[in-house]
């Protein structure tokens, strides 16, 4: 089970931190974040290759978002800075198998959380 928290409303330029609490068997899976804006398809945002490992980001969030993982607490975090109105979306925590190549482009092999809403006003 994946449970997200930390969403909310913020003005442009502000920051939010999303958390995902994982329970159950996720060994061997990579963890990441996706988002879906109203009227648009869900898109990959960031993925991390295990705690302290390499992280990969969508071009739209590079330099502004940071993904991290704490295996001891079974948590995944997305620190979002310099938020823009176009970041407004439902954000989903996801777990999925390797390979890391194109992980953010694959959606049918993922296990999903319920999502948490992020709204950025101008």
PDB file of C-alpha atoms in Angstrom:
ATOM      1  CA  UNK A   1       0.000   0.000   0.000  1.00  0.00           C
ATOM      2  CA  UNK A   2       1.202   3.508  -0.854  1.00  0.00           C
ATOM      3  CA  UNK A   3      -0.227   6.515   0.996  1.00  0.00           C
ATOM      4  CA  UNK A   4       0.652  10.059  -0.052  1.00  0.00           C
ATOM      5  CA  UNK A   5       0.481  13.171   2.105  1.00  0.00           C
ATOM      6  CA  UNK A   6       1.663  16.769   2.069  1.00  0.00           C
ATOM      7  CA  UNK A   7      -0.301  18.241  -0.789  1.00  0.00           C
ATOM      8  CA  UNK A   8      -2.004  21.603  -0.517  1.00  0.00           C
ATOM      9  CA  UNK A   9      -2.272  25.073  -1.953  1.00  0.00           C
ATOM     10  CA  UNK A  10       0.652  27.438  -2.330  1.00  0.00           C
ATOM     11  CA  UNK A  11       1.498  30.590  -4.226  1.00  0.00           C
ATOM     12  CA  UNK A  12       3.901  30.558  -7.141  1.00  0.00           C
ATOM     13  CA  UNK A  13       7.483  30.502  -5.955  1.00  0.00           C
ATOM     14  CA  UNK A  14       6.582  28.607  -2.824  1.00  0.00           C
ATOM     15  CA  UNK A  15       7.518  25.119  -1.658  1.00  0.00           C
ATOM     16  CA  UNK A  16       5.771  21.914  -0.665  1.00  0.00           C
ATOM     17  CA  UNK A  17       7.026  18.532   0.506  1.00  0.00           C
ATOM     18  CA  UNK A  18       5.151  15.399  -0.479  1.00  0.00           C
ATOM     19  CA  UNK A  19       5.584  12.150   1.411  1.00  0.00           C
ATOM     20  CA  UNK A  20       4.662   8.591   0.532  1.00  0.00           C
ATOM     21  CA  UNK A  21       4.427   5.913   3.184  1.00  0.00           C
ATOM     22  CA  UNK A  22       4.914   2.428   1.790  1.00  0.00           C
ATOM     23  CA  UNK A  23       3.746  -0.744   3.449  1.00  0.00           C
ATOM     24  CA  UNK A  24       3.921  -4.273   2.250  1.00  0.00           C
ATOM     25  CA  UNK A  25       6.446  -5.807  -0.107  1.00  0.00           C
ATOM     26  CA  UNK A  26       8.304  -3.298  -2.277  1.00  0.00           C
ATOM     27  CA  UNK A  27      11.690  -5.008  -2.335  1.00  0.00           C
ATOM     28  CA  UNK A  28      13.274  -4.783  -5.740  1.00  0.00           C
ATOM     29  CA  UNK A  29      10.934  -2.027  -6.887  1.00  0.00           C
ATOM     30  CA  UNK A  30      11.908   1.469  -7.780  1.00  0.00           C
ATOM     31  CA  UNK A  31       9.864   4.298  -6.299  1.00  0.00           C
ATOM     32  CA  UNK A  32       8.826   7.488  -7.962  1.00  0.00           C
ATOM     33  CA  UNK A  33       6.292  10.249  -8.461  1.00  0.00           C
ATOM     34  CA  UNK A  34       3.852  10.922 -11.259  1.00  0.00           C
ATOM     35  CA  UNK A  35       1.342  13.723 -11.698  1.00  0.00           C
ATOM     36  CA  UNK A  36      -1.825  14.353 -13.625  1.00  0.00           C
ATOM     37  CA  UNK A  37      -3.180  17.785 -14.330  1.00  0.00           C
ATOM     38  CA  UNK A  38      -6.850  18.221 -15.089  1.00  0.00           C
ATOM     39  CA  UNK A  39      -7.567  17.327 -18.685  1.00  0.00           C
ATOM     40  CA  UNK A  40      -4.077  15.967 -19.285  1.00  0.00           C
ATOM     41  CA  UNK A  41      -2.418  12.562 -19.262  1.00  0.00           C
ATOM     42  CA  UNK A  42      -0.486  11.363 -16.242  1.00  0.00           C
ATOM     43  CA  UNK A  43       3.228  12.041 -16.566  1.00  0.00           C
ATOM     44  CA  UNK A  44       6.343  10.884 -14.774  1.00  0.00           C
ATOM     45  CA  UNK A  45       8.007  13.431 -12.489  1.00  0.00           C
ATOM     46  CA  UNK A  46      10.891  11.741 -10.674  1.00  0.00           C
ATOM     47  CA  UNK A  47      12.273   8.309  -9.814  1.00  0.00           C
ATOM     48  CA  UNK A  48      15.024   7.209  -7.454  1.00  0.00           C
ATOM     49  CA  UNK A  49      17.172   4.099  -7.743  1.00  0.00           C
ATOM     50  CA  UNK A  50      17.040   2.990  -4.099  1.00  0.00           C
ATOM     51  CA  UNK A  51      18.086   5.037  -1.065  1.00  0.00           C
ATOM     52  CA  UNK A  52      20.980   7.316  -1.842  1.00  0.00           C
ATOM     53  CA  UNK A  53      21.056   6.192  -5.435  1.00  0.00           C
ATOM     54  CA  UNK A  54      20.713   8.015  -8.685  1.00  0.00           C
ATOM     55  CA  UNK A  55      17.605  10.049  -9.328  1.00  0.00           C
ATOM     56  CA  UNK A  56      16.014  11.003 -12.617  1.00  0.00           C
ATOM     57  CA  UNK A  57      13.655  13.881 -13.292  1.00  0.00           C
ATOM     58  CA  UNK A  58      11.328  15.154 -15.946  1.00  0.00           C
ATOM     59  CA  UNK A  59      12.844  18.146 -17.717  1.00  0.00           C
ATOM     60  CA  UNK A  60      10.002  20.343 -16.462  1.00  0.00           C
ATOM     61  CA  UNK A  61      11.035  19.887 -12.804  1.00  0.00           C
ATOM     62  CA  UNK A  62      14.829  19.551 -12.994  1.00  0.00           C
ATOM     63  CA  UNK A  63      16.575  21.885 -10.591  1.00  0.00           C
ATOM     64  CA  UNK A  64      13.370  22.558  -8.649  1.00  0.00           C
ATOM     65  CA  UNK A  65      12.253  19.148  -7.325  1.00  0.00           C
ATOM     66  CA  UNK A  66      14.282  16.648  -5.290  1.00  0.00           C
ATOM     67  CA  UNK A  67      13.300  13.038  -4.680  1.00  0.00           C
ATOM     68  CA  UNK A  68      14.633  11.063  -1.733  1.00  0.00           C
ATOM     69  CA  UNK A  69      13.994   7.726  -0.075  1.00  0.00           C
ATOM     70  CA  UNK A  70      14.382   6.450   3.489  1.00  0.00           C
ATOM     71  CA  UNK A  71      14.346   2.659   3.489  1.00  0.00           C
ATOM     72  CA  UNK A  72      14.373   2.419   7.284  1.00  0.00           C
ATOM     73  CA  UNK A  73      11.101   4.357   7.435  1.00  0.00           C
ATOM     74  CA  UNK A  74       9.703   3.044   4.140  1.00  0.00           C
ATOM     75  CA  UNK A  75       9.081   6.581   2.983  1.00  0.00           C
ATOM     76  CA  UNK A  76       9.532   8.431  -0.283  1.00  0.00           C
ATOM     77  CA  UNK A  77       9.729  12.215  -0.346  1.00  0.00           C
ATOM     78  CA  UNK A  78       9.412  14.840  -3.071  1.00  0.00           C
ATOM     79  CA  UNK A  79      10.684  18.281  -2.134  1.00  0.00           C
ATOM     80  CA  UNK A  80       9.189  20.826  -4.511  1.00  0.00           C
ATOM     81  CA  UNK A  81      10.666  24.329  -4.657  1.00  0.00           C
ATOM     82  CA  UNK A  82      10.030  27.324  -6.900  1.00  0.00           C
ATOM     83  CA  UNK A  83       6.592  25.997  -7.686  1.00  0.00           C
ATOM     84  CA  UNK A  84       4.797  27.239 -10.785  1.00  0.00           C
ATOM     85  CA  UNK A  85       1.094  27.277 -11.655  1.00  0.00           C
ATOM     86  CA  UNK A  86       1.802  24.594 -14.255  1.00  0.00           C
ATOM     87  CA  UNK A  87       2.849  22.256 -11.426  1.00  0.00           C
ATOM     88  CA  UNK A  88      -0.787  22.128 -10.339  1.00  0.00           C
ATOM     89  CA  UNK A  89      -1.861  18.484 -10.495  1.00  0.00           C
ATOM     90  CA  UNK A  90      -2.735  15.366  -8.555  1.00  0.00           C
ATOM     91  CA  UNK A  91       0.549  13.781  -7.517  1.00  0.00           C
ATOM     92  CA  UNK A  92       0.840  10.009  -7.255  1.00  0.00           C
ATOM     93  CA  UNK A  93       3.415   7.853  -5.552  1.00  0.00           C
ATOM     94  CA  UNK A  94       4.296   4.767  -7.566  1.00  0.00           C
ATOM     95  CA  UNK A  95       6.281   1.571  -7.194  1.00  0.00           C
ATOM     96  CA  UNK A  96       7.432  -0.436 -10.165  1.00  0.00           C
ATOM     97  CA  UNK A  97       9.998  -2.946 -11.390  1.00  0.00           C
ATOM     98  CA  UNK A  98      13.268  -2.324 -13.204  1.00  0.00           C
ATOM     99  CA  UNK A  99      14.740  -1.448 -15.604  1.00  0.00           C
ATOM    100  CA  UNK A 100      15.303   2.204 -14.802  1.00  0.00           C
ATOM    101  CA  UNK A 101      15.461   3.068 -18.483  1.00  0.00           C
ATOM    102  CA  UNK A 102      12.185   4.793 -19.425  1.00  0.00           C
ATOM    103  CA  UNK A 103      10.749   4.014 -15.972  1.00  0.00           C
ATOM    104  CA  UNK A 104       8.963   7.366 -15.953  1.00  0.00           C
ATOM    105  CA  UNK A 105       7.387   6.589 -19.323  1.00  0.00           C
ATOM    106  CA  UNK A 106       5.906   3.221 -18.289  1.00  0.00           C
ATOM    107  CA  UNK A 107       2.620   3.221 -16.353  1.00  0.00           C
ATOM    108  CA  UNK A 108       1.031  -0.204 -16.834  1.00  0.00           C
ATOM    109  CA  UNK A 109       3.605  -1.926 -14.600  1.00  0.00           C
ATOM    110  CA  UNK A 110       3.185   0.414 -11.603  1.00  0.00           C
ATOM    111  CA  UNK A 111       1.467   0.090  -8.236  1.00  0.00           C
ATOM    112  CA  UNK A 112      -0.169   3.423  -7.324  1.00  0.00           C
ATOM    113  CA  UNK A 113      -1.130   5.456  -4.312  1.00  0.00           C
ATOM    114  CA  UNK A 114      -4.418   7.383  -4.084  1.00  0.00           C
ATOM    115  CA  UNK A 115      -2.812  10.712  -4.903  1.00  0.00           C
ATOM    116  CA  UNK A 116      -2.492  14.087  -3.216  1.00  0.00           C
ATOM    117  CA  UNK A 117      -3.539  17.385  -4.773  1.00  0.00           C
ATOM    118  CA  UNK A 118      -1.071  20.225  -5.318  1.00  0.00           C
ATOM    119  CA  UNK A 119      -2.441  23.596  -6.353  1.00  0.00           C
ATOM    120  CA  UNK A 120      -0.159  26.511  -7.228  1.00  0.00           C
ATOM    121  CA  UNK A 121      -1.726  29.927  -7.675  1.00  0.00           C
ATOM    122  CA  UNK A 122      -0.170  32.810  -9.581  1.00  0.00           C
TER     123      UNK A 122
END
